[in-house]
Short mmCIF file of N, CA and C and ligand atoms in Angstrom, two decimals:
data_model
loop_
_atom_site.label_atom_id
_atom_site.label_comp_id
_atom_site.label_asym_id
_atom_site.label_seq_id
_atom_site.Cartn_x
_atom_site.Cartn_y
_atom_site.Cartn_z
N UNK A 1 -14.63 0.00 9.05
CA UNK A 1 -13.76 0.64 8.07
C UNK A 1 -12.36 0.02 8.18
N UNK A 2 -11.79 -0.28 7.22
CA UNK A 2 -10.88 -0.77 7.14
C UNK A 2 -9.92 -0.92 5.59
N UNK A 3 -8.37 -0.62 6.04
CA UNK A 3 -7.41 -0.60 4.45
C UNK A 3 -7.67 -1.65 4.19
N UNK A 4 -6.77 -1.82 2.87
CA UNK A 4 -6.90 -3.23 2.25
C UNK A 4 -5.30 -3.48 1.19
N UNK A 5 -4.96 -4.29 1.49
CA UNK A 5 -3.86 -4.87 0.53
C UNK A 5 -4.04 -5.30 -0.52
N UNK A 6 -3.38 -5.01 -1.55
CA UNK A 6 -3.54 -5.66 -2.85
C UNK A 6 -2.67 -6.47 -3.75
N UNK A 7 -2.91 -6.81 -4.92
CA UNK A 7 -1.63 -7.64 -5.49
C UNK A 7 -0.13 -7.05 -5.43
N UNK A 8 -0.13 -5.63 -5.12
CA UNK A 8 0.87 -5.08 -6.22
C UNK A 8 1.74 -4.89 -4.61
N UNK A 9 1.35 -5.52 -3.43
CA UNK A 9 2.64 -6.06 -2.22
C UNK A 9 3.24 -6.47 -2.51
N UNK A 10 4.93 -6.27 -2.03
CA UNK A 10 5.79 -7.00 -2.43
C UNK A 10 6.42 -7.49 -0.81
N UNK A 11 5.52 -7.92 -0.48
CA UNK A 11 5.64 -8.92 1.18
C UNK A 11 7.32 -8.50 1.71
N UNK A 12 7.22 -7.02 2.05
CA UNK A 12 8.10 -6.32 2.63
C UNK A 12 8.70 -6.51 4.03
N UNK A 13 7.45 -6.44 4.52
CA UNK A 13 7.17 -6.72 6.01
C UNK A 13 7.08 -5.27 7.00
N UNK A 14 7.33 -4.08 5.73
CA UNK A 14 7.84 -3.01 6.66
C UNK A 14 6.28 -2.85 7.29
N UNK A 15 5.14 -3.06 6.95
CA UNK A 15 4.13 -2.69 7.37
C UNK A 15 3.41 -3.19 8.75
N UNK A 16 3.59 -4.72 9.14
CA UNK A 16 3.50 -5.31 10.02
C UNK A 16 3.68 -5.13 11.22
N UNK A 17 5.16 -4.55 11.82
CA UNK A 17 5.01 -4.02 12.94
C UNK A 17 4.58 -2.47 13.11
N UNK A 18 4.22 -2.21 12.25
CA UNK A 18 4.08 -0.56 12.72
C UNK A 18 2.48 -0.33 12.82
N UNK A 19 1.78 -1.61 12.76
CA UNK A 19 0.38 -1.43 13.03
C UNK A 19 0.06 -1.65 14.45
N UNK A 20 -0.84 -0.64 14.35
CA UNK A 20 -0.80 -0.77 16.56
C UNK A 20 -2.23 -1.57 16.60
N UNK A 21 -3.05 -2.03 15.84
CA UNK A 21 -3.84 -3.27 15.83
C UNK A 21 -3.75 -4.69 15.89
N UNK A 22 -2.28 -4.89 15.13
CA UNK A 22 -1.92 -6.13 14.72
C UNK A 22 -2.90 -6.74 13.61
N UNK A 23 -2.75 -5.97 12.93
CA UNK A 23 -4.31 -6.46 12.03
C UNK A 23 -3.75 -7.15 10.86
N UNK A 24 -1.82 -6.52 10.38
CA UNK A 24 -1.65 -6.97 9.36
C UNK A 24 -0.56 -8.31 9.36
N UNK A 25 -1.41 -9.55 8.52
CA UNK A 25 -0.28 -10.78 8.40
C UNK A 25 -0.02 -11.26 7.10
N UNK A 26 1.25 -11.90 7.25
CA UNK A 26 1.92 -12.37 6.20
C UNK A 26 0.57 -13.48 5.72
N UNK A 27 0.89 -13.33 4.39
CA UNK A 27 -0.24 -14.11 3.80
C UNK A 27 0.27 -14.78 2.15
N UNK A 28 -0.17 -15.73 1.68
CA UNK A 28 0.25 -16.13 0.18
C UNK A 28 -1.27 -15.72 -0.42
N UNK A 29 -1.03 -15.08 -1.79
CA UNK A 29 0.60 -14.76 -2.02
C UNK A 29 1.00 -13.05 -1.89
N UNK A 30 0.04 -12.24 -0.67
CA UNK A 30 0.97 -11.53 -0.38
C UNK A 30 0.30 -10.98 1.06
N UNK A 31 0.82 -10.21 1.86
CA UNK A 31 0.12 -9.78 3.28
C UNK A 31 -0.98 -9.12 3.01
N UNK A 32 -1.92 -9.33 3.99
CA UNK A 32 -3.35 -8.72 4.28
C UNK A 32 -3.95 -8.54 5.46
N UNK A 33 -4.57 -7.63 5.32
CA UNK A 33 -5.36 -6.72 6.63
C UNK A 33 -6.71 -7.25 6.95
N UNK A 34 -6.35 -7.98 8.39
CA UNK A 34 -7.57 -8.89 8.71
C UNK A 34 -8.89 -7.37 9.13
N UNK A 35 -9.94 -7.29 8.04
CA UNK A 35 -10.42 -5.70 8.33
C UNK A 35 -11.58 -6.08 10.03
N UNK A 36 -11.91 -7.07 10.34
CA UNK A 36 -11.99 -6.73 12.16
C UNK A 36 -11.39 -6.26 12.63
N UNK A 37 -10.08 -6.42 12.56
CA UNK A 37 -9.33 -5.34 13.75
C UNK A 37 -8.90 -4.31 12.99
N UNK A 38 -8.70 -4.15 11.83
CA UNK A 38 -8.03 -2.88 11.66
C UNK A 38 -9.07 -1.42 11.72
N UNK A 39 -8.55 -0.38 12.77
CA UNK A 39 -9.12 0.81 12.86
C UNK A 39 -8.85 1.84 11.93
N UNK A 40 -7.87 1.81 11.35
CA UNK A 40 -7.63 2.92 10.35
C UNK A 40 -6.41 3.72 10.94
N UNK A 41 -6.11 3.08 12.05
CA UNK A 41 -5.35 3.88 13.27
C UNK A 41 -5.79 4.70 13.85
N UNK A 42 -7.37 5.14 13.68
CA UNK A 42 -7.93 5.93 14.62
C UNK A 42 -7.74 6.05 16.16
N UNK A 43 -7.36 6.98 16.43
CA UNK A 43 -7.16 7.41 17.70
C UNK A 43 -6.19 6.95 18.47
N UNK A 44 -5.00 6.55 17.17
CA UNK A 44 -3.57 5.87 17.83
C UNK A 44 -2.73 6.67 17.05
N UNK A 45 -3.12 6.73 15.84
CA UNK A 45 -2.58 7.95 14.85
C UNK A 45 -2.76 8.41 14.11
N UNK A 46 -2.58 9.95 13.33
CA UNK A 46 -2.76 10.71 12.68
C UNK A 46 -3.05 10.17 11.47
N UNK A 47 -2.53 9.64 10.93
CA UNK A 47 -2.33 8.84 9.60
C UNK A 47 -2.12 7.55 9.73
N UNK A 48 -2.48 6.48 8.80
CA UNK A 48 -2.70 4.95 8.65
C UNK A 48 -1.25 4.70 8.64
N UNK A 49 -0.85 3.77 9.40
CA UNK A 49 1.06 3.63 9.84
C UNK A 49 0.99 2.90 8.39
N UNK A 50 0.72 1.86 8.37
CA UNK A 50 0.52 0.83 7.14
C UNK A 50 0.89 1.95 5.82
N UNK A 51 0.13 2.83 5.84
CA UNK A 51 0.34 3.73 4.32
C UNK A 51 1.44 3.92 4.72
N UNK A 52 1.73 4.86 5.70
CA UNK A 52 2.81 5.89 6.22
C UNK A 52 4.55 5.22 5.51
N UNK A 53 4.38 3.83 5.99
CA UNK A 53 5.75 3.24 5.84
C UNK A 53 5.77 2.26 4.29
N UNK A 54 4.64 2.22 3.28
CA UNK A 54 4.76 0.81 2.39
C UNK A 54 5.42 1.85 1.25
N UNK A 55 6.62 1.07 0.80
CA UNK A 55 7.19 1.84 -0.28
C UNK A 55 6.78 1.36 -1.59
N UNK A 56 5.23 1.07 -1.76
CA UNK A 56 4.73 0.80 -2.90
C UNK A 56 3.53 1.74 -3.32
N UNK A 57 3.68 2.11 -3.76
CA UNK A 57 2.77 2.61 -4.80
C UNK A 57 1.38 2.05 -5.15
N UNK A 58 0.12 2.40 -4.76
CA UNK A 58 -0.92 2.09 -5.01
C UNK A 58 -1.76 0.40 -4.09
N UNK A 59 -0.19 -0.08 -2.90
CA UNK A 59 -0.57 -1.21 -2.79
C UNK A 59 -1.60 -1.26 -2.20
N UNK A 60 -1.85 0.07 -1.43
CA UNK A 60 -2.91 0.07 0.04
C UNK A 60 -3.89 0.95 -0.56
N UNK A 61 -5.61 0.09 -0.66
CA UNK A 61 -6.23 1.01 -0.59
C UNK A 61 -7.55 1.00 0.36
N UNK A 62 -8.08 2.25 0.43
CA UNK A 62 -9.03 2.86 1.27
C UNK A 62 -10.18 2.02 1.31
N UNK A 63 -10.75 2.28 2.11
CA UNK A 63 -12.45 1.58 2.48
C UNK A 63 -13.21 2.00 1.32
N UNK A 64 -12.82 3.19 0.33
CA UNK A 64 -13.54 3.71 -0.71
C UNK A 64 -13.26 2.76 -2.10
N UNK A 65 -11.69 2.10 -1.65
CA UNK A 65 -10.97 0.96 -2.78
C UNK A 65 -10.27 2.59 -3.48
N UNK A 66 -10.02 3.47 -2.86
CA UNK A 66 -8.90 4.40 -3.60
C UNK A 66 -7.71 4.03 -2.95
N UNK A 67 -6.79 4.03 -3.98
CA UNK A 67 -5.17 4.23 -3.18
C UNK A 67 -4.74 5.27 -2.49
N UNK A 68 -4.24 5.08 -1.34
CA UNK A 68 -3.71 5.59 -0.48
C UNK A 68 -2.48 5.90 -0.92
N UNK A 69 -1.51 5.52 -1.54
CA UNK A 69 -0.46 6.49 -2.08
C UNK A 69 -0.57 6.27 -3.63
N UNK A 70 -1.49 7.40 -4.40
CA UNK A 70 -1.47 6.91 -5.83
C UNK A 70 -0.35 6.89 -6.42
N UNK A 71 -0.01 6.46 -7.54
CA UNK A 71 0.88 6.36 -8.68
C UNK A 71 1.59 8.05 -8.56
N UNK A 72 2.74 7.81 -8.43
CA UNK A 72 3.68 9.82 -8.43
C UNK A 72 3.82 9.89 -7.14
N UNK A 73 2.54 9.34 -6.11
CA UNK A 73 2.73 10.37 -4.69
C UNK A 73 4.11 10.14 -4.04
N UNK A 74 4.71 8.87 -4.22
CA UNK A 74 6.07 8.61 -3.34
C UNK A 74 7.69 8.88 -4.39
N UNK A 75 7.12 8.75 -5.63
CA UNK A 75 8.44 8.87 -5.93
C UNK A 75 8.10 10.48 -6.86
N UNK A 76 7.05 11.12 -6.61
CA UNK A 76 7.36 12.51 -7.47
C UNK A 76 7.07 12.54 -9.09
N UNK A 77 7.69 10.97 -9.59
CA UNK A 77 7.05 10.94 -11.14
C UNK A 77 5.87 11.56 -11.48
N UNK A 78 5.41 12.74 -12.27
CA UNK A 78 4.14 12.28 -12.94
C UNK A 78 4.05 10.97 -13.42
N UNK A 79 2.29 10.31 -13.32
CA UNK A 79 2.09 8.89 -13.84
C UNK A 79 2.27 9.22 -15.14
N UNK A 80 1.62 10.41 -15.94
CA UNK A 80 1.97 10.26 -17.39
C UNK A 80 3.29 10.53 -17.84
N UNK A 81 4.59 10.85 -17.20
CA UNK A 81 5.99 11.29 -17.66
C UNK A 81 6.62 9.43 -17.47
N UNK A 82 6.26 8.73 -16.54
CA UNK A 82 6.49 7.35 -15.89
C UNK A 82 6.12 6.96 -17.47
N UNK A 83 4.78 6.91 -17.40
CA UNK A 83 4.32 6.37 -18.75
C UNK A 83 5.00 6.12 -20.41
N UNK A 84 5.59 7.34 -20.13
CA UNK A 84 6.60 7.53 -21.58
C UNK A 84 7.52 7.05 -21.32
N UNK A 85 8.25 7.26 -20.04
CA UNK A 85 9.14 6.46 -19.79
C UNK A 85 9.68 5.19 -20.42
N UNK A 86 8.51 4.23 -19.82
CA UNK A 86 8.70 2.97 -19.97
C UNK A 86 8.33 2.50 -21.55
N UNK A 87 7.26 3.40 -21.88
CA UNK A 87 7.04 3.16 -23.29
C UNK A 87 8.45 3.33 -24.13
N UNK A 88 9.63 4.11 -23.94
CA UNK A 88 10.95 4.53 -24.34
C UNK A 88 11.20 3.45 -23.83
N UNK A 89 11.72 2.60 -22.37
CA UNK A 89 12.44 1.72 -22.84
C UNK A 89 12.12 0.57 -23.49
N UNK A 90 10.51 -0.12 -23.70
CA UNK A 90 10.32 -1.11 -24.39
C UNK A 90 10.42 -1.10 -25.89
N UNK A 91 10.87 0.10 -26.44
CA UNK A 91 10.75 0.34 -27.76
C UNK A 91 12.07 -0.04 -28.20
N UNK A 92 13.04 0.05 -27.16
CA UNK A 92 14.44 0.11 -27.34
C UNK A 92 14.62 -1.79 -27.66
S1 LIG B 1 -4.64 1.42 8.88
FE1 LIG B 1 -3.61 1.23 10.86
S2 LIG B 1 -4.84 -0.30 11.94
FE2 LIG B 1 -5.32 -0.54 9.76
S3 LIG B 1 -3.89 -2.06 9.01
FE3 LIG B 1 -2.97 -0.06 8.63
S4 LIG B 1 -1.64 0.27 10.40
FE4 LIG B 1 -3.10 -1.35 10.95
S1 LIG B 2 4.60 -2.23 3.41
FE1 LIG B 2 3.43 -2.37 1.47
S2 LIG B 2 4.66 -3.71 0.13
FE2 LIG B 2 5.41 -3.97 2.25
S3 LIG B 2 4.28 -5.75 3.04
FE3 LIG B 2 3.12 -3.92 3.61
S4 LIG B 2 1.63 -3.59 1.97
FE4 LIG B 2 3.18 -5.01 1.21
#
């Protein structure tokens, strides 16, 4: 079992040291989770450090391929209020 990185990294780095596997490396064109070593943080911690600290939205997801912080969970937006949002400013 193991997370997984996706396009939508923006090669932060905050994630890297806070894995107690060392599982995650800088990579082109963006970091990824070598899934041999990564445990999930089982039995080092409560929660996946990797999620815990990435201030992105949807970058990390689960062994299931669900995101670990969906769309709203970090910044509070509803995805559909976001949605109008942006639809308002491209109209402009
Ligand atoms: S879930 Fe834990 S072990 Fe796996 S990459 Fe993230 S921080 Fe490392
Ligand atoms: S914390 Fe998130 S955005 Fe930053 S490098 Fe890791 S996966 Fe990418």
């Amino acid at each position: 079992m193991a997370l997984k990185i996706i396009e939508s990294c923006v090669n932060c780095f905050a994630c890297e040291p806070v894995c107690p596997s060392q599982a995650i490396f800088a990579a082109e064109p963006h970091f990824l989770i070598d899934p041999k070593k990564c445990t999930e943080c089982e039995g080092a911690h409560a929660v996946p450090q990797c999620a815990s600290i990435c201030p992105i939205e949807g970058a990390l997801l689960d062994s299931l391929g669900e995101a670990i912080n969906p769309p709203g969970s970090l910044t509070g937006i509803p995805p559909e209020k976001m949605a109008q949002a942006m639809a308002e400013l491209r109209s402009h």
